[in-house]
Amino acid sequence: MTRLPPRPALNWPDPETPASLDIGDIYFSGDGLAEKRAVFLDGCGLPGAWADRPRFTIGELGFGTGLSFLAAWDLWRRHRPSPSARLDFLSFEGALLSGEDAARVHARWPELEHLSRRLVQRWPDRARGVQRIELDDGVTLTLFVDDIDAALPQAMARVDAWFLDGFSPAKNPAMWSTETLGQVGRLSAPGARAATYTVAGDVRRALEAAGFTVAKRPGVGRKRERLEADLRSDACAHSPRRTRTALVIGSGVAGAMCCRSLLRRGCEVTVVDAGDAPGAGASGNPLALVMPRLDAADGPAARALLEAYLFARRIWIDLGPDAMRLLDVAHLPRSDRERARFSRLLADPPLDETFLMALDDADQGGGLRHLGAVAIRPDVALPVLLEGAHLRFGCRVTSISETETGATASLATGETLTADLVVVCAGMGAAGIGGLELPPLEGRLGQVECAASTSQGARAVADGGYVLDAFGKLVFGATFEPAPEGPPLVSADAQITNLATLERLRPDVSNVGPLISRAAIRATTPDRLPFAGRQFASSSAHVHLIGGLGSRGFLWAPLLAELVAAETFGEPWPMEASARAILDPDRFARRALRRQS
Ligand code: SAM
């Protein structure tokens, strides 16, 4: 199995009907849109089932051309329960079509043209793992790109309606096995309904074993019958606790992203920060660089890093050209070991050639070329993310305590602020807040230099250190030293180290003008991975932590913020369970307990 997910081998028996040569079956027959609407939308009782719901989750086995997704989105636009209601569409696909092929299929239905264009513009990237794609109308697509046996056990969601659309059971039994449909049962919310076009006995039995009551219904088109299945459950519909107000502590990139994710979910958000402007700490460098950190072997950390990168790119790109620039990064190996890692990556790449290539410069042998990196202006981006929140700068939080229904933050002024949810995104500052049970944090002093640049366009060279040339600025560094006591101070030694980095990576830059140095403390953890989620997973529902982002804040923050929001609101997780587990704030405490016992 290659790390890059396969494209389906497509065949178009008639001009508008795609079929999979791998499976020997068609994606739909006749008028595909009419078929998807009748089997899945009507079969799941939509739009009635989502009436009055502030959020609703559809699950789908087999994303295929995205036609069922478009049909659901189209119905949602016309019958959205309220202007703030949210639709999560969680889908699974092993062989992702290209956006061009999908567009070619959608073109048969001019009524879907607008939505098709929107979807194809934001089409999922060719990478194994989970991708979260935000669309209009409160619709979010969360797509697992992987074989169904690997993907389903890794999902976490509470699905209200299922579209079971995995080719015919006779030709493709994996999509209908007892294990697969057992996972469908596990991921279902009380009262969930599943719909499909097949009435095969094995499928009915597997659905019954998974807890559903099944009923045959008259079919559409060439199918005489179809199936509807209701989860047997006496429980009333799941409603996660209400979170209307949120307090975010810290206005760096983690706090700003958290603010964005919560505002999008209709929360009233207050952001407090001890500094006097957004990103006064480590997020306030003149420019930030987001490039992927790719592991040579697949695994939870590799997935988490890749998923964070793909999601972050989308969010930063959406902020537009005032805040960000797309650029190429030449990534040079620092050692023979790293050169070997790069060549393993190129032999079995986790991303396609739109993201990753060998660097063909003879002087830079063995390097990587990242084609989808992003340079960000934090001074423009952070205020945009915070727009719509109540901002309180110069406010130091001294302690946090839980209440029955939320949490209360005490400020140094003696004032208290209470909210349904508190998210602590305060970097090393979290260590000074009483009442928190934090993972172990280590401070690292990082210094960067900034000079004026006359070059047009944007480019970067990196090898652990980096030189980023964008927005008329040349930013280079960064040092990474144990943090001293007291405030971060710039030093001449660090500047000498950074000038050596500039000379190594950009020997063509000879006369760099006056330098402005900036030092900040980054918080890291002993395993160098960040954390996001509740503290004391079992007892504390109202205080969440995001931290330990180290020097990758602009890469991690968007996905970690989305994870906290998804868990708070009972939405599908935007990453695999095994990737989520290695980011759990409790992991250090649990490891210590295991060692003791
Ligand atoms: N709902 C889709 C649409 O609107 O176009 C059609 C789905 S098509 C009938 C079935 C899909 O299931 C295909 O895209 C296929 O690649 C996917 N699939 C089949 N077997 C799979 C497996 N073992 N793991 C993951 N996906 C699989």
Tab-separated table of N, CA, C and O and ligand atoms in Angstrom, residues 8 18 20 22-23 25-28 36 40 60-70 91-97 105-106 144 146-149 151 163 165-168 172 174-175 197, ligand 1:
chain	number	residue	atom	x	y	z
A	8	PRO	N	-9.231	6.452	-8.285
A	8	PRO	CA	-9.961	5.315	-8.855
A	8	PRO	C	-9.650	5.180	-10.336
A	8	PRO	O	-9.419	6.180	-11.015
A	18	PRO	N	-19.979	7.649	-14.571
A	18	PRO	CA	-18.675	7.062	-14.256
A	18	PRO	C	-18.813	5.708	-13.574
A	18	PRO	O	-19.765	5.463	-12.837
A	20	SER	N	-16.295	2.494	-11.645
A	20	SER	CA	-14.977	2.150	-11.131
A	20	SER	C	-14.529	0.842	-11.765
A	20	SER	O	-15.206	-0.184	-11.627
A	22	ASP	N	-11.866	-0.682	-10.851
A	22	ASP	CA	-11.316	-1.505	-9.766
A	22	ASP	C	-12.400	-2.424	-9.201
A	22	ASP	O	-12.153	-3.580	-8.905
A	23	ILE	N	-13.582	-1.869	-9.027
A	23	ILE	CA	-14.647	-2.634	-8.375
A	23	ILE	C	-15.589	-3.239	-9.414
A	23	ILE	O	-16.288	-4.214	-9.142
A	25	ASP	N	-18.164	-1.506	-10.829
A	25	ASP	CA	-19.532	-1.050	-10.552
A	25	ASP	C	-19.624	0.444	-10.859
A	25	ASP	O	-18.609	1.150	-10.915
A	26	ILE	N	-20.878	0.909	-10.999
A	26	ILE	CA	-21.097	2.316	-11.342
A	26	ILE	C	-21.328	3.158	-10.084
A	26	ILE	O	-21.746	2.646	-9.054
A	27	TYR	N	-21.035	4.466	-10.190
A	27	TYR	CA	-21.231	5.364	-9.054
A	27	TYR	C	-22.721	5.642	-8.827
A	27	TYR	O	-23.147	5.927	-7.717
A	28	PHE	N	-23.484	5.633	-9.889
A	28	PHE	CA	-24.945	5.732	-9.804
A	28	PHE	C	-25.502	5.357	-11.166
A	28	PHE	O	-24.751	5.243	-12.136
A	36	LYS	N	-29.963	9.729	-5.769
A	36	LYS	CA	-29.391	10.059	-4.451
A	36	LYS	C	-30.454	10.725	-3.577
A	36	LYS	O	-30.529	10.465	-2.370
A	40	PHE	N	-31.295	8.486	-0.402
A	40	PHE	CA	-30.622	8.925	0.833
A	40	PHE	C	-31.371	10.063	1.548
A	40	PHE	O	-31.576	9.991	2.763
A	60	GLU	N	-21.538	9.260	5.680
A	60	GLU	CA	-21.671	8.611	4.365
A	60	GLU	C	-20.532	7.624	4.178
A	60	GLU	O	-19.363	7.977	4.398
A	61	LEU	N	-20.848	6.435	3.730
A	61	LEU	CA	-19.797	5.487	3.333
A	61	LEU	C	-19.696	5.557	1.813
A	61	LEU	O	-20.606	5.127	1.110
A	62	GLY	N	-18.605	6.117	1.314
A	62	GLY	CA	-18.404	6.236	-0.133
A	62	GLY	C	-18.690	7.645	-0.623
A	62	GLY	O	-19.798	7.941	-1.067
A	63	PHE	N	-17.678	8.535	-0.550
A	63	PHE	CA	-17.868	9.937	-0.978
A	63	PHE	C	-17.966	10.031	-2.496
A	63	PHE	O	-18.710	10.853	-3.031
A	64	GLY	N	-17.193	9.185	-3.183
A	64	GLY	CA	-17.269	9.100	-4.643
A	64	GLY	C	-17.131	10.439	-5.326
A	64	GLY	O	-16.142	11.159	-5.149
A	65	THR	N	-18.143	10.808	-6.109
A	65	THR	CA	-18.095	12.046	-6.885
A	65	THR	C	-18.532	13.247	-6.056
A	65	THR	O	-18.510	14.371	-6.549
A	66	GLY	N	-19.003	12.994	-4.841
A	66	GLY	CA	-19.519	14.090	-4.015
A	66	GLY	C	-20.948	14.471	-4.384
A	66	GLY	O	-21.470	15.466	-3.880
A	67	LEU	N	-21.594	13.673	-5.219
A	67	LEU	CA	-22.945	14.047	-5.669
A	67	LEU	C	-23.953	14.004	-4.512
A	67	LEU	O	-24.773	14.920	-4.363
A	68	SER	N	-23.888	12.952	-3.682
A	68	SER	CA	-24.827	12.886	-2.548
A	68	SER	C	-24.576	14.053	-1.603
A	68	SER	O	-25.513	14.618	-1.035
A	69	PHE	N	-23.298	14.399	-1.442
A	69	PHE	CA	-22.976	15.533	-0.579
A	69	PHE	C	-23.619	16.810	-1.132
A	69	PHE	O	-24.243	17.581	-0.397
A	70	LEU	N	-23.487	17.018	-2.444
A	70	LEU	CA	-24.076	18.221	-3.036
A	70	LEU	C	-25.596	18.214	-2.885
A	70	LEU	O	-26.211	19.253	-2.625
A	91	SER	N	-17.690	11.883	5.785
A	91	SER	CA	-17.726	10.878	4.724
A	91	SER	C	-16.420	10.088	4.679
A	91	SER	O	-15.405	10.521	5.240
A	92	PHE	N	-16.476	8.945	4.033
A	92	PHE	CA	-15.333	8.019	3.973
A	92	PHE	C	-15.092	7.635	2.520
A	92	PHE	O	-16.033	7.270	1.810
A	93	GLU	N	-13.837	7.704	2.101
A	93	GLU	CA	-13.528	7.383	0.704
A	93	GLU	C	-12.116	6.791	0.612
A	93	GLU	O	-11.164	7.368	1.159
A	94	GLY	N	-12.002	5.669	-0.062
A	94	GLY	CA	-10.694	5.041	-0.205
A	94	GLY	C	-9.950	5.502	-1.443
A	94	GLY	O	-8.721	5.552	-1.456
A	95	ALA	N	-10.669	5.813	-2.505
A	95	ALA	CA	-10.041	6.192	-3.782
A	95	ALA	C	-10.665	7.509	-4.239
A	95	ALA	O	-11.704	7.526	-4.895
A	96	LEU	N	-9.995	8.593	-3.851
A	96	LEU	CA	-10.545	9.935	-4.082
A	96	LEU	C	-10.430	10.328	-5.553
A	96	LEU	O	-9.351	10.277	-6.131
A	97	LEU	N	-11.554	10.720	-6.153
A	97	LEU	CA	-11.512	11.234	-7.528
A	97	LEU	C	-10.736	12.553	-7.557
A	97	LEU	O	-10.613	13.228	-6.524
A	105	VAL	N	-18.608	15.107	-13.687
A	105	VAL	CA	-19.837	14.394	-13.322
A	105	VAL	C	-20.937	15.385	-12.945
A	105	VAL	O	-22.070	15.304	-13.438
A	106	HIS	N	-20.584	16.364	-12.114
A	106	HIS	CA	-21.605	17.305	-11.627
A	106	HIS	C	-22.218	18.111	-12.768
A	106	HIS	O	-23.350	18.575	-12.652
A	144	PHE	N	-12.653	11.296	5.580
A	144	PHE	CA	-11.586	10.323	5.836
A	144	PHE	C	-11.178	9.748	4.490
A	144	PHE	O	-12.016	9.141	3.806
A	146	ASP	N	-9.121	6.984	3.209
A	146	ASP	CA	-8.397	5.771	3.603
A	146	ASP	C	-9.321	4.591	3.356
A	146	ASP	O	-10.531	4.768	3.177
A	147	ASP	N	-8.739	3.392	3.411
A	147	ASP	CA	-9.597	2.233	3.267
A	147	ASP	C	-10.572	2.182	4.445
A	147	ASP	O	-10.229	2.542	5.565
A	148	ILE	N	-11.761	1.696	4.178
A	148	ILE	CA	-12.821	1.779	5.183
A	148	ILE	C	-12.459	1.030	6.466
A	148	ILE	O	-12.779	1.478	7.571
A	149	ASP	N	-11.748	-0.095	6.326
A	149	ASP	CA	-11.399	-0.883	7.521
A	149	ASP	C	-10.455	-0.106	8.441
A	149	ASP	O	-10.486	-0.278	9.656
A	151	ALA	N	-10.226	3.320	8.362
A	151	ALA	CA	-10.761	4.646	8.699
A	151	ALA	C	-11.853	4.606	9.767
A	151	ALA	O	-11.810	5.378	10.737
A	163	PHE	N	-25.829	7.701	4.912
A	163	PHE	CA	-25.994	7.328	3.506
A	163	PHE	C	-25.020	6.164	3.260
A	163	PHE	O	-23.801	6.369	3.217
A	165	ASP	N	-23.428	3.931	0.823
A	165	ASP	CA	-23.342	4.048	-0.637
A	165	ASP	C	-22.020	3.464	-1.145
A	165	ASP	O	-21.286	4.118	-1.875
A	166	GLY	N	-21.746	2.229	-0.784
A	166	GLY	CA	-20.414	1.676	-1.071
A	166	GLY	C	-20.342	0.695	-2.219
A	166	GLY	O	-19.697	-0.336	-2.085
A	167	PHE	N	-20.948	0.970	-3.348
A	167	PHE	CA	-21.068	0.024	-4.472
A	167	PHE	C	-21.901	-1.178	-4.020
A	167	PHE	O	-22.339	-1.252	-2.867
A	168	SER	N	-22.095	-2.140	-4.937
A	168	SER	CA	-23.013	-3.231	-4.570
A	168	SER	C	-22.308	-4.194	-3.611
A	168	SER	O	-21.107	-4.443	-3.732
A	172	ASN	N	-18.493	-5.449	-3.674
A	172	ASN	CA	-17.625	-4.727	-2.743
A	172	ASN	C	-18.004	-5.018	-1.289
A	172	ASN	O	-18.444	-4.128	-0.560
A	174	ALA	N	-16.504	-5.349	1.470
A	174	ALA	CA	-15.855	-4.666	2.607
A	174	ALA	C	-16.701	-3.508	3.133
A	174	ALA	O	-16.678	-3.205	4.328
A	175	MET	N	-17.443	-2.844	2.217
A	175	MET	CA	-18.215	-1.673	2.650
A	175	MET	C	-19.502	-2.070	3.373
A	175	MET	O	-20.242	-1.202	3.849
A	197	TYR	N	-29.600	1.669	-1.024
A	197	TYR	CA	-30.349	1.126	-2.170
A	197	TYR	C	-30.343	-0.388	-2.177
A	197	TYR	O	-31.030	-1.002	-2.959
B	1	SAM	N1	-21.849	8.724	-2.764
B	1	SAM	C1	-21.069	8.737	-3.964
B	1	SAM	C2	-21.462	9.852	-4.885
B	1	SAM	O1	-22.303	10.677	-4.504
B	1	SAM	O2	-20.879	9.946	-5.957
B	1	SAM	C3	-21.040	7.434	-4.690
B	1	SAM	C4	-20.315	6.392	-3.951
B	1	SAM	S1	-19.784	5.051	-4.961
B	1	SAM	C5	-21.229	4.163	-5.242
B	1	SAM	C6	-18.917	4.068	-3.777
B	1	SAM	C7	-17.662	4.704	-3.236
B	1	SAM	O3	-17.155	3.871	-2.215
B	1	SAM	C8	-16.566	4.821	-4.271
B	1	SAM	O4	-16.161	6.153	-4.370
B	1	SAM	C9	-15.464	3.928	-3.773
B	1	SAM	O5	-14.168	4.388	-4.061
B	1	SAM	C10	-15.741	3.879	-2.288
B	1	SAM	N2	-15.218	2.632	-1.713
B	1	SAM	C11	-15.419	1.386	-2.154
B	1	SAM	N3	-14.772	0.491	-1.392
B	1	SAM	C12	-14.145	1.178	-0.429
B	1	SAM	C13	-13.321	0.809	0.674
B	1	SAM	N4	-13.002	-0.459	0.928
B	1	SAM	N5	-12.860	1.785	1.466
B	1	SAM	C14	-13.184	3.088	1.227
B	1	SAM	N6	-13.959	3.484	0.201
B	1	SAM	C15	-14.425	2.542	-0.627
